[in-house]
């Protein structure tokens, strides 16, 4: 069953329509964001936005991440894809835990054009590492447009293979690896699951897809409905996909490893957790992806958070909706890890 077989559009938009209402707490927070944050990314301002992101979101050091000894953190350099550069992985775990530990292999967000492997770790370690006794490996994949497809996903795959093959010496359990990511990282996690299946690569026990960036065609009903409204709208989305794909943008034969919504076979994948907001650009492509997994006989848990925009829990971490979302992710992670540890069939 293909994600493309599930209608990605609900017909033409009516002459007048309203976007789904934002959650009241999120609405207050978003109203206070500056115009610079809400300004869409375009090819013309992309370089400036990349520079600004690096300035306002400085990369924490290993010492910062160690948090006065609460966490063990190490930067690893592993071989990349054949002919490609080495890949940097940031490996972290709560101090004092003895292995082998379950692992979250994580891809950061940022539309494939911004972000880094270090900045996402404090929250992942605090929310999941400490509470679940979980190790985290975050991937510093190369960004577009400096590196186009397939560079980023190949970086993620090379790191995944290396970590799985050397799990024992890293104190990790190769039989309890969850792959995951948010936004662009969610799309890369979905692509990684497809790539590992098709190449006979390492197995994972689950894929955590948080507001995943899946469809380069940028033409779902929600993409058009939320144009100019969502914090990440179809203008920014098109800019990011063009940066990643270059001349292949919009190509009819684009591989699913570039845009997982293009997949024609979603069978044989690890169980998926798919999360999206009702008031965000990626709503319909995420729902379609979960539905296509079910139609292919797979397992998916889908959450559509009412009134949530893209990245809602980042902008409003204390909102009740954000807390509910974090609780649901935690429960899913705890369940798949426990089931794999008990040797149950997922």
mmCIF file of C-alpha atoms in Angstrom:
data_model
loop_
_atom_site.group_PDB
_atom_site.id
_atom_site.type_symbol
_atom_site.label_atom_id
_atom_site.label_comp_id
_atom_site.label_asym_id
_atom_site.label_seq_id
_atom_site.Cartn_x
_atom_site.Cartn_y
_atom_site.Cartn_z
ATOM 1 C CA UNK A 1 0.000 0.000 0.000
ATOM 2 C CA UNK A 2 1.394 3.370 -0.946
ATOM 3 C CA UNK A 3 0.981 6.639 0.881
ATOM 4 C CA UNK A 4 0.301 8.017 -2.571
ATOM 5 C CA UNK A 5 -2.731 5.701 -2.845
ATOM 6 C CA UNK A 6 -4.380 7.581 0.009
ATOM 7 C CA UNK A 7 -5.816 10.850 -1.352
ATOM 8 C CA UNK A 8 -3.429 13.644 -0.400
ATOM 9 C CA UNK A 9 -5.962 16.317 -1.247
ATOM 10 C CA UNK A 10 -9.585 16.664 -0.240
ATOM 11 C CA UNK A 11 -10.547 18.362 -3.486
ATOM 12 C CA UNK A 12 -10.325 22.063 -4.231
ATOM 13 C CA UNK A 13 -10.438 24.501 -1.390
ATOM 14 C CA UNK A 14 -13.746 26.314 -1.013
ATOM 15 C CA UNK A 15 -13.919 29.945 -2.023
ATOM 16 C CA UNK A 16 -13.618 30.932 1.631
ATOM 17 C CA UNK A 17 -12.343 28.762 4.447
ATOM 18 C CA UNK A 18 -10.955 29.029 7.937
ATOM 19 C CA UNK A 19 -7.915 27.334 9.347
ATOM 20 C CA UNK A 20 -8.636 25.091 12.342
ATOM 21 C CA UNK A 21 -8.559 27.183 15.514
ATOM 22 C CA UNK A 22 -5.393 27.219 17.555
ATOM 23 C CA UNK A 23 -5.350 25.917 21.089
ATOM 24 C CA UNK A 24 -5.916 28.988 23.323
ATOM 25 C CA UNK A 25 -2.604 28.638 25.179
ATOM 26 C CA UNK A 26 -0.681 28.223 21.932
ATOM 27 C CA UNK A 27 -2.462 31.193 20.403
ATOM 28 C CA UNK A 28 -1.233 33.478 23.174
ATOM 29 C CA UNK A 29 2.354 32.267 22.823
ATOM 30 C CA UNK A 30 2.404 32.515 19.028
ATOM 31 C CA UNK A 31 0.940 36.008 19.116
ATOM 32 C CA UNK A 32 3.999 37.075 21.084
ATOM 33 C CA UNK A 33 6.524 35.764 18.584
ATOM 34 C CA UNK A 34 8.319 38.369 16.556
ATOM 35 C CA UNK A 35 7.764 38.850 12.850
ATOM 36 C CA UNK A 36 11.272 37.545 12.157
ATOM 37 C CA UNK A 37 10.298 34.128 13.553
ATOM 38 C CA UNK A 38 7.045 33.955 11.617
ATOM 39 C CA UNK A 39 8.470 35.233 8.309
ATOM 40 C CA UNK A 40 8.408 32.438 5.686
ATOM 41 C CA UNK A 41 11.730 31.125 4.433
ATOM 42 C CA UNK A 42 12.365 31.816 0.756
ATOM 43 C CA UNK A 43 15.286 31.080 -1.545
ATOM 44 C CA UNK A 44 16.229 34.741 -1.229
ATOM 45 C CA UNK A 45 16.437 34.813 2.580
ATOM 46 C CA UNK A 46 17.549 31.220 3.154
ATOM 47 C CA UNK A 47 21.247 31.993 3.734
ATOM 48 C CA UNK A 48 20.398 34.775 6.168
ATOM 49 C CA UNK A 49 17.987 32.519 8.055
ATOM 50 C CA UNK A 50 20.641 29.816 8.348
ATOM 51 C CA UNK A 51 23.080 32.349 9.796
ATOM 52 C CA UNK A 52 20.459 33.664 12.213
ATOM 53 C CA UNK A 53 19.529 30.164 13.379
ATOM 54 C CA UNK A 54 23.170 29.369 14.147
ATOM 55 C CA UNK A 55 23.439 32.614 16.117
ATOM 56 C CA UNK A 56 20.247 32.331 18.181
ATOM 57 C CA UNK A 57 20.581 28.575 18.760
ATOM 58 C CA UNK A 58 24.272 28.108 19.598
ATOM 59 C CA UNK A 59 25.489 24.559 19.773
ATOM 60 C CA UNK A 60 26.056 23.357 23.349
ATOM 61 C CA UNK A 61 29.418 21.832 24.152
ATOM 62 C CA UNK A 62 29.957 18.319 25.437
ATOM 63 C CA UNK A 63 30.621 19.828 28.855
ATOM 64 C CA UNK A 64 27.317 21.706 28.703
ATOM 65 C CA UNK A 65 25.498 18.483 27.838
ATOM 66 C CA UNK A 66 27.123 16.594 30.686
ATOM 67 C CA UNK A 67 25.117 18.855 33.048
ATOM 68 C CA UNK A 68 27.526 18.705 35.997
ATOM 69 C CA UNK A 69 28.013 14.974 35.639
ATOM 70 C CA UNK A 70 24.393 13.894 35.216
ATOM 71 C CA UNK A 71 25.084 12.549 31.722
ATOM 72 C CA UNK A 72 27.910 10.809 29.907
ATOM 73 C CA UNK A 73 28.414 12.429 26.508
ATOM 74 C CA UNK A 74 30.824 11.536 23.728
ATOM 75 C CA UNK A 75 31.284 12.711 20.160
ATOM 76 C CA UNK A 76 31.912 9.874 17.710
ATOM 77 C CA UNK A 77 33.274 10.051 14.171
ATOM 78 C CA UNK A 78 32.174 7.121 12.026
ATOM 79 C CA UNK A 79 32.678 6.286 8.359
ATOM 80 C CA UNK A 80 30.060 7.781 6.078
ATOM 81 C CA UNK A 81 28.627 6.413 2.871
ATOM 82 C CA UNK A 82 31.157 5.171 0.295
ATOM 83 C CA UNK A 83 32.858 8.210 -1.155
ATOM 84 C CA UNK A 84 31.344 10.508 1.448
ATOM 85 C CA UNK A 85 32.811 12.215 4.517
ATOM 86 C CA UNK A 86 32.765 10.826 8.032
ATOM 87 C CA UNK A 87 29.618 11.373 10.082
ATOM 88 C CA UNK A 88 29.567 12.897 13.563
ATOM 89 C CA UNK A 89 27.326 11.244 16.148
ATOM 90 C CA UNK A 90 26.712 12.577 19.645
ATOM 91 C CA UNK A 91 26.233 9.691 22.067
ATOM 92 C CA UNK A 92 24.711 10.405 25.477
ATOM 93 C CA UNK A 93 23.223 8.535 28.435
ATOM 94 C CA UNK A 94 22.463 9.100 32.119
ATOM 95 C CA UNK A 95 25.572 8.639 34.235
ATOM 96 C CA UNK A 96 25.954 5.381 36.120
ATOM 97 C CA UNK A 97 23.697 3.170 34.024
ATOM 98 C CA UNK A 98 25.132 -0.187 33.074
ATOM 99 C CA UNK A 99 24.457 -1.583 29.641
ATOM 100 C CA UNK A 100 23.297 -2.812 27.400
ATOM 101 C CA UNK A 101 20.875 0.114 27.186
ATOM 102 C CA UNK A 102 17.990 0.639 24.791
ATOM 103 C CA UNK A 103 18.761 3.363 22.276
ATOM 104 C CA UNK A 104 16.939 6.224 20.632
ATOM 105 C CA UNK A 105 18.725 6.978 17.355
ATOM 106 C CA UNK A 106 17.576 10.532 16.660
ATOM 107 C CA UNK A 107 17.508 12.970 13.730
ATOM 108 C CA UNK A 108 17.040 16.659 14.564
ATOM 109 C CA UNK A 109 14.545 18.987 12.898
ATOM 110 C CA UNK A 110 15.096 22.198 10.974
ATOM 111 C CA UNK A 111 13.631 21.566 7.529
ATOM 112 C CA UNK A 112 16.848 19.878 6.321
ATOM 113 C CA UNK A 113 18.356 23.389 6.237
ATOM 114 C CA UNK A 114 19.021 24.296 9.901
ATOM 115 C CA UNK A 115 19.594 22.660 13.278
ATOM 116 C CA UNK A 116 22.294 20.476 14.793
ATOM 117 C CA UNK A 117 22.732 17.222 16.677
ATOM 118 C CA UNK A 118 23.732 18.821 19.985
ATOM 119 C CA UNK A 119 20.878 21.258 20.659
ATOM 120 C CA UNK A 120 18.165 18.577 20.836
ATOM 121 C CA UNK A 121 19.923 16.473 23.460
ATOM 122 C CA UNK A 122 19.080 18.308 26.719
ATOM 123 C CA UNK A 123 15.352 17.745 26.285
ATOM 124 C CA UNK A 124 15.730 14.165 25.031
ATOM 125 C CA UNK A 125 17.974 13.225 27.942
ATOM 126 C CA UNK A 126 15.803 14.939 30.528
ATOM 127 C CA UNK A 127 12.462 13.617 29.286
ATOM 128 C CA UNK A 128 13.410 10.125 28.127
ATOM 129 C CA UNK A 129 17.000 9.310 29.038
ATOM 130 C CA UNK A 130 16.527 9.716 32.782
ATOM 131 C CA UNK A 131 12.996 8.350 32.993
ATOM 132 C CA UNK A 132 13.431 5.338 30.704
ATOM 133 C CA UNK A 133 17.089 4.496 31.282
ATOM 134 C CA UNK A 134 17.641 5.253 27.617
ATOM 135 C CA UNK A 135 20.747 6.129 25.628
ATOM 136 C CA UNK A 136 20.473 8.662 22.809
ATOM 137 C CA UNK A 137 22.586 8.988 19.687
ATOM 138 C CA UNK A 138 21.935 12.197 17.762
ATOM 139 C CA UNK A 139 23.103 12.465 14.144
ATOM 140 C CA UNK A 140 24.874 15.506 12.722
ATOM 141 C CA UNK A 141 23.731 14.970 9.138
ATOM 142 C CA UNK A 142 24.777 17.437 6.463
ATOM 143 C CA UNK A 143 22.346 20.236 5.650
ATOM 144 C CA UNK A 144 20.919 21.499 2.370
ATOM 145 C CA UNK A 145 21.501 23.262 0.074
ATOM 146 C CA UNK A 146 25.210 22.736 0.773
ATOM 147 C CA UNK A 147 24.490 18.985 0.647
ATOM 148 C CA UNK A 148 21.581 17.727 -1.416
ATOM 149 C CA UNK A 149 19.765 14.393 -1.415
ATOM 150 C CA UNK A 150 20.896 11.675 -0.859
ATOM 151 C CA UNK A 151 23.619 13.118 1.386
ATOM 152 C CA UNK A 152 21.588 13.682 4.579
ATOM 153 C CA UNK A 153 19.764 10.342 4.615
ATOM 154 C CA UNK A 154 22.944 8.484 3.703
ATOM 155 C CA UNK A 155 24.672 10.143 6.659
ATOM 156 C CA UNK A 156 21.868 8.899 8.903
ATOM 157 C CA UNK A 157 22.028 5.387 7.469
ATOM 158 C CA UNK A 158 25.823 5.135 7.775
ATOM 159 C CA UNK A 159 25.660 6.175 11.424
ATOM 160 C CA UNK A 160 22.802 3.757 12.101
ATOM 161 C CA UNK A 161 24.689 0.812 10.637
ATOM 162 C CA UNK A 162 27.838 1.669 12.561
ATOM 163 C CA UNK A 163 26.048 2.042 15.884
ATOM 164 C CA UNK A 164 24.113 -1.207 15.438
ATOM 165 C CA UNK A 165 27.232 -3.152 14.435
ATOM 166 C CA UNK A 166 29.218 -1.828 17.407
ATOM 167 C CA UNK A 167 26.353 -1.801 19.914
ATOM 168 C CA UNK A 168 28.023 -4.139 22.394
ATOM 169 C CA UNK A 169 31.188 -2.065 22.729
ATOM 170 C CA UNK A 170 29.072 1.099 23.042
ATOM 171 C CA UNK A 171 27.036 -0.436 25.864
ATOM 172 C CA UNK A 172 23.889 -0.567 23.738
ATOM 173 C CA UNK A 173 21.326 -3.252 23.035
ATOM 174 C CA UNK A 174 21.186 -3.794 19.275
ATOM 175 C CA UNK A 175 17.797 -5.472 19.694
ATOM 176 C CA UNK A 176 16.217 -2.404 21.293
ATOM 177 C CA UNK A 177 16.841 0.519 18.942
ATOM 178 C CA UNK A 178 14.133 3.063 18.208
ATOM 179 C CA UNK A 179 14.716 5.483 15.337
ATOM 180 C CA UNK A 180 13.066 8.861 15.565
ATOM 181 C CA UNK A 181 13.038 12.517 14.763
ATOM 182 C CA UNK A 182 11.011 15.683 14.598
ATOM 183 C CA UNK A 183 9.895 17.613 11.500
ATOM 184 C CA UNK A 184 12.699 17.113 8.969
ATOM 185 C CA UNK A 185 14.152 14.564 11.384
ATOM 186 C CA UNK A 186 10.836 12.725 11.395
ATOM 187 C CA UNK A 187 10.986 12.526 7.621
ATOM 188 C CA UNK A 188 14.558 11.253 7.805
ATOM 189 C CA UNK A 189 13.522 8.639 10.392
ATOM 190 C CA UNK A 190 10.758 7.409 8.067
ATOM 191 C CA UNK A 191 13.219 7.325 5.166
ATOM 192 C CA UNK A 192 15.761 5.488 7.319
ATOM 193 C CA UNK A 193 13.192 2.812 8.161
ATOM 194 C CA UNK A 194 12.501 2.312 4.447
ATOM 195 C CA UNK A 195 16.195 2.278 3.571
ATOM 196 C CA UNK A 196 17.078 -0.222 6.306
ATOM 197 C CA UNK A 197 14.249 -2.520 5.206
ATOM 198 C CA UNK A 198 15.210 -2.407 1.537
ATOM 199 C CA UNK A 199 18.963 -2.780 2.103
ATOM 200 C CA UNK A 200 18.619 -5.481 4.717
ATOM 201 C CA UNK A 201 20.120 -3.120 7.272
ATOM 202 C CA UNK A 202 19.814 -3.122 11.058
ATOM 203 C CA UNK A 203 16.410 -3.710 12.579
ATOM 204 C CA UNK A 204 14.643 -1.213 14.804
ATOM 205 C CA UNK A 205 11.776 -1.798 17.200
ATOM 206 C CA UNK A 206 9.928 1.406 16.368
ATOM 207 C CA UNK A 207 9.930 4.664 14.453
ATOM 208 C CA UNK A 208 9.021 7.861 16.291
ATOM 209 C CA UNK A 209 7.734 10.337 13.711
ATOM 210 C CA UNK A 210 6.967 13.724 15.257
ATOM 211 C CA UNK A 211 5.250 16.161 12.843
ATOM 212 C CA UNK A 212 7.241 14.473 10.057
ATOM 213 C CA UNK A 213 8.228 16.216 6.812
ATOM 214 C CA UNK A 214 7.250 13.528 4.301
ATOM 215 C CA UNK A 215 5.928 14.964 1.026
ATOM 216 C CA UNK A 216 7.902 17.186 -1.341
ATOM 217 C CA UNK A 217 4.812 17.837 -3.473
ATOM 218 C CA UNK A 218 3.539 20.341 -0.876
ATOM 219 C CA UNK A 219 -0.002 20.184 -2.227
ATOM 220 C CA UNK A 220 -2.194 18.565 0.401
ATOM 221 C CA UNK A 221 -5.362 20.267 1.559
ATOM 222 C CA UNK A 222 -3.728 21.194 4.874
ATOM 223 C CA UNK A 223 -0.672 22.590 3.115
ATOM 224 C CA UNK A 224 -2.881 25.001 1.193
ATOM 225 C CA UNK A 225 -5.253 25.615 4.085
ATOM 226 C CA UNK A 226 -2.425 26.628 6.428
ATOM 227 C CA UNK A 227 -0.528 28.773 3.881
ATOM 228 C CA UNK A 228 0.501 31.988 5.569
ATOM 229 C CA UNK A 229 -0.914 30.739 8.887
ATOM 230 C CA UNK A 230 1.239 27.925 10.287
ATOM 231 C CA UNK A 231 4.639 28.735 11.758
ATOM 232 C CA UNK A 232 6.063 26.478 8.996
ATOM 233 C CA UNK A 233 3.918 27.023 5.926
ATOM 234 C CA UNK A 234 4.048 25.822 2.345
ATOM 235 C CA UNK A 235 6.393 28.660 1.281
ATOM 236 C CA UNK A 236 9.018 27.626 3.820
ATOM 237 C CA UNK A 237 8.335 23.989 3.020
ATOM 238 C CA UNK A 238 8.832 24.461 -0.723
ATOM 239 C CA UNK A 239 12.053 26.379 -0.081
ATOM 240 C CA UNK A 240 13.404 23.553 2.078
ATOM 241 C CA UNK A 241 12.478 20.815 -0.386
ATOM 242 C CA UNK A 242 14.022 22.755 -3.269
ATOM 243 C CA UNK A 243 17.199 23.202 -1.230
ATOM 244 C CA UNK A 244 17.362 19.464 -0.563
ATOM 245 C CA UNK A 245 16.413 18.164 -3.994
ATOM 246 C CA UNK A 246 17.804 20.763 -6.390
ATOM 247 C CA UNK A 247 17.029 19.791 -9.980
ATOM 248 C CA UNK A 248 15.147 16.710 -8.752
ATOM 249 C CA UNK A 249 12.510 18.833 -6.998
ATOM 250 C CA UNK A 250 9.098 17.724 -8.234
ATOM 251 C CA UNK A 251 10.472 14.831 -10.282
ATOM 252 C CA UNK A 252 7.926 12.095 -10.945
ATOM 253 C CA UNK A 253 10.449 9.347 -10.164
ATOM 254 C CA UNK A 254 11.736 10.757 -6.868
ATOM 255 C CA UNK A 255 12.737 7.858 -4.562
ATOM 256 C CA UNK A 256 10.852 7.325 -1.297
ATOM 257 C CA UNK A 257 14.145 7.701 0.581
ATOM 258 C CA UNK A 258 14.024 11.378 -0.431
ATOM 259 C CA UNK A 259 10.327 11.869 0.376
ATOM 260 C CA UNK A 260 8.716 8.931 2.207
ATOM 261 C CA UNK A 261 5.191 9.909 1.086
ATOM 262 C CA UNK A 262 6.319 8.721 -2.368
ATOM 263 C CA UNK A 263 6.691 5.139 -1.080
ATOM 264 C CA UNK A 264 4.754 2.486 -2.974
ATOM 265 C CA UNK A 265 5.260 -0.191 -0.298
ATOM 266 C CA UNK A 266 4.911 0.493 3.425
ATOM 267 C CA UNK A 267 4.858 -3.145 4.488
ATOM 268 C CA UNK A 268 7.472 -4.691 6.746
ATOM 269 C CA UNK A 269 8.260 -1.505 8.670
ATOM 270 C CA UNK A 270 8.749 -1.174 12.428
ATOM 271 C CA UNK A 271 5.748 0.052 14.448
ATOM 272 C CA UNK A 272 5.275 3.780 14.037
ATOM 273 C CA UNK A 273 4.233 6.586 16.334
ATOM 274 C CA UNK A 274 2.958 9.417 14.138
ATOM 275 C CA UNK A 275 2.143 12.789 15.658
ATOM 276 C CA UNK A 276 0.878 15.986 14.036
ATOM 277 C CA UNK A 277 -1.286 19.013 14.845
ATOM 278 C CA UNK A 278 -4.719 19.763 13.419
ATOM 279 C CA UNK A 279 -3.588 23.306 12.591
ATOM 280 C CA UNK A 280 -0.332 22.562 10.813
ATOM 281 C CA UNK A 281 0.924 22.204 7.273
ATOM 282 C CA UNK A 282 1.960 18.547 7.655
ATOM 283 C CA UNK A 283 -1.397 17.344 9.024
ATOM 284 C CA UNK A 284 -2.720 15.557 5.946
ATOM 285 C CA UNK A 285 0.543 13.949 4.820
ATOM 286 C CA UNK A 286 1.155 12.566 8.320
ATOM 287 C CA UNK A 287 -2.383 11.180 8.583
ATOM 288 C CA UNK A 288 -2.082 9.662 5.104
ATOM 289 C CA UNK A 289 1.221 8.026 6.028
ATOM 290 C CA UNK A 290 -0.205 6.386 9.143
ATOM 291 C CA UNK A 291 -3.240 5.233 7.158
ATOM 292 C CA UNK A 292 -1.024 3.742 4.456
ATOM 293 C CA UNK A 293 0.918 1.796 7.109
ATOM 294 C CA UNK A 294 -2.345 0.349 8.423
ATOM 295 C CA UNK A 295 -3.516 -0.542 4.914
ATOM 296 C CA UNK A 296 -0.232 -2.352 4.352
ATOM 297 C CA UNK A 297 -0.876 -4.449 7.461
ATOM 298 C CA UNK A 298 1.523 -2.538 9.699
ATOM 299 C CA UNK A 299 1.239 -0.929 13.107
ATOM 300 C CA UNK A 300 0.919 2.798 13.658
ATOM 301 C CA UNK A 301 -0.278 4.940 16.535
ATOM 302 C CA UNK A 302 -1.577 8.275 15.260
ATOM 303 C CA UNK A 303 -2.099 11.416 17.333
ATOM 304 C CA UNK A 304 -3.609 14.560 15.810
ATOM 305 C CA UNK A 305 -3.395 17.169 18.538
ATOM 306 C CA UNK A 306 -6.345 19.572 18.350
ATOM 307 C CA UNK A 307 -5.351 23.177 17.786
ATOM 308 C CA UNK A 308 -1.640 22.378 17.528
ATOM 309 C CA UNK A 309 0.609 24.129 15.028
ATOM 310 C CA UNK A 310 3.979 22.907 13.793
ATOM 311 C CA UNK A 311 6.513 22.657 16.610
ATOM 312 C CA UNK A 312 3.906 23.590 19.212
ATOM 313 C CA UNK A 313 5.652 21.962 22.154
ATOM 314 C CA UNK A 314 8.879 23.811 21.347
ATOM 315 C CA UNK A 315 7.202 27.205 21.319
ATOM 316 C CA UNK A 316 4.903 26.504 24.276
ATOM 317 C CA UNK A 317 6.445 23.716 26.363
ATOM 318 C CA UNK A 318 4.303 24.459 29.427
ATOM 319 C CA UNK A 319 0.971 24.409 27.581
ATOM 320 C CA UNK A 320 -1.374 21.616 28.641
ATOM 321 C CA UNK A 321 -1.482 20.320 25.075
ATOM 322 C CA UNK A 322 2.316 20.115 24.957
ATOM 323 C CA UNK A 323 2.372 18.181 28.209
ATOM 324 C CA UNK A 324 -0.255 15.761 26.890
ATOM 325 C CA UNK A 325 1.833 15.197 23.751
ATOM 326 C CA UNK A 326 4.976 14.522 25.758
ATOM 327 C CA UNK A 327 3.082 12.067 27.960
ATOM 328 C CA UNK A 328 1.782 10.169 24.906
ATOM 329 C CA UNK A 329 5.261 9.920 23.373
ATOM 330 C CA UNK A 330 6.677 8.712 26.675
ATOM 331 C CA UNK A 331 4.040 6.008 27.026
ATOM 332 C CA UNK A 332 4.640 4.738 23.492
ATOM 333 C CA UNK A 333 8.411 4.637 23.965
ATOM 334 C CA UNK A 334 8.075 2.878 27.303
ATOM 335 C CA UNK A 335 5.728 0.309 25.782
ATOM 336 C CA UNK A 336 7.822 -0.596 22.729
ATOM 337 C CA UNK A 337 10.979 -0.839 24.824
ATOM 338 C CA UNK A 338 9.276 -3.032 27.418
ATOM 339 C CA UNK A 339 7.719 -5.285 24.787
ATOM 340 C CA UNK A 340 11.022 -5.771 22.989
ATOM 341 C CA UNK A 341 12.749 -6.522 26.267
ATOM 342 C CA UNK A 342 10.167 -9.158 27.067
ATOM 343 C CA UNK A 343 10.649 -10.716 23.641
ATOM 344 C CA UNK A 344 7.066 -10.094 22.641
ATOM 345 C CA UNK A 345 5.964 -9.791 19.049
ATOM 346 C CA UNK A 346 5.466 -6.151 18.164
#
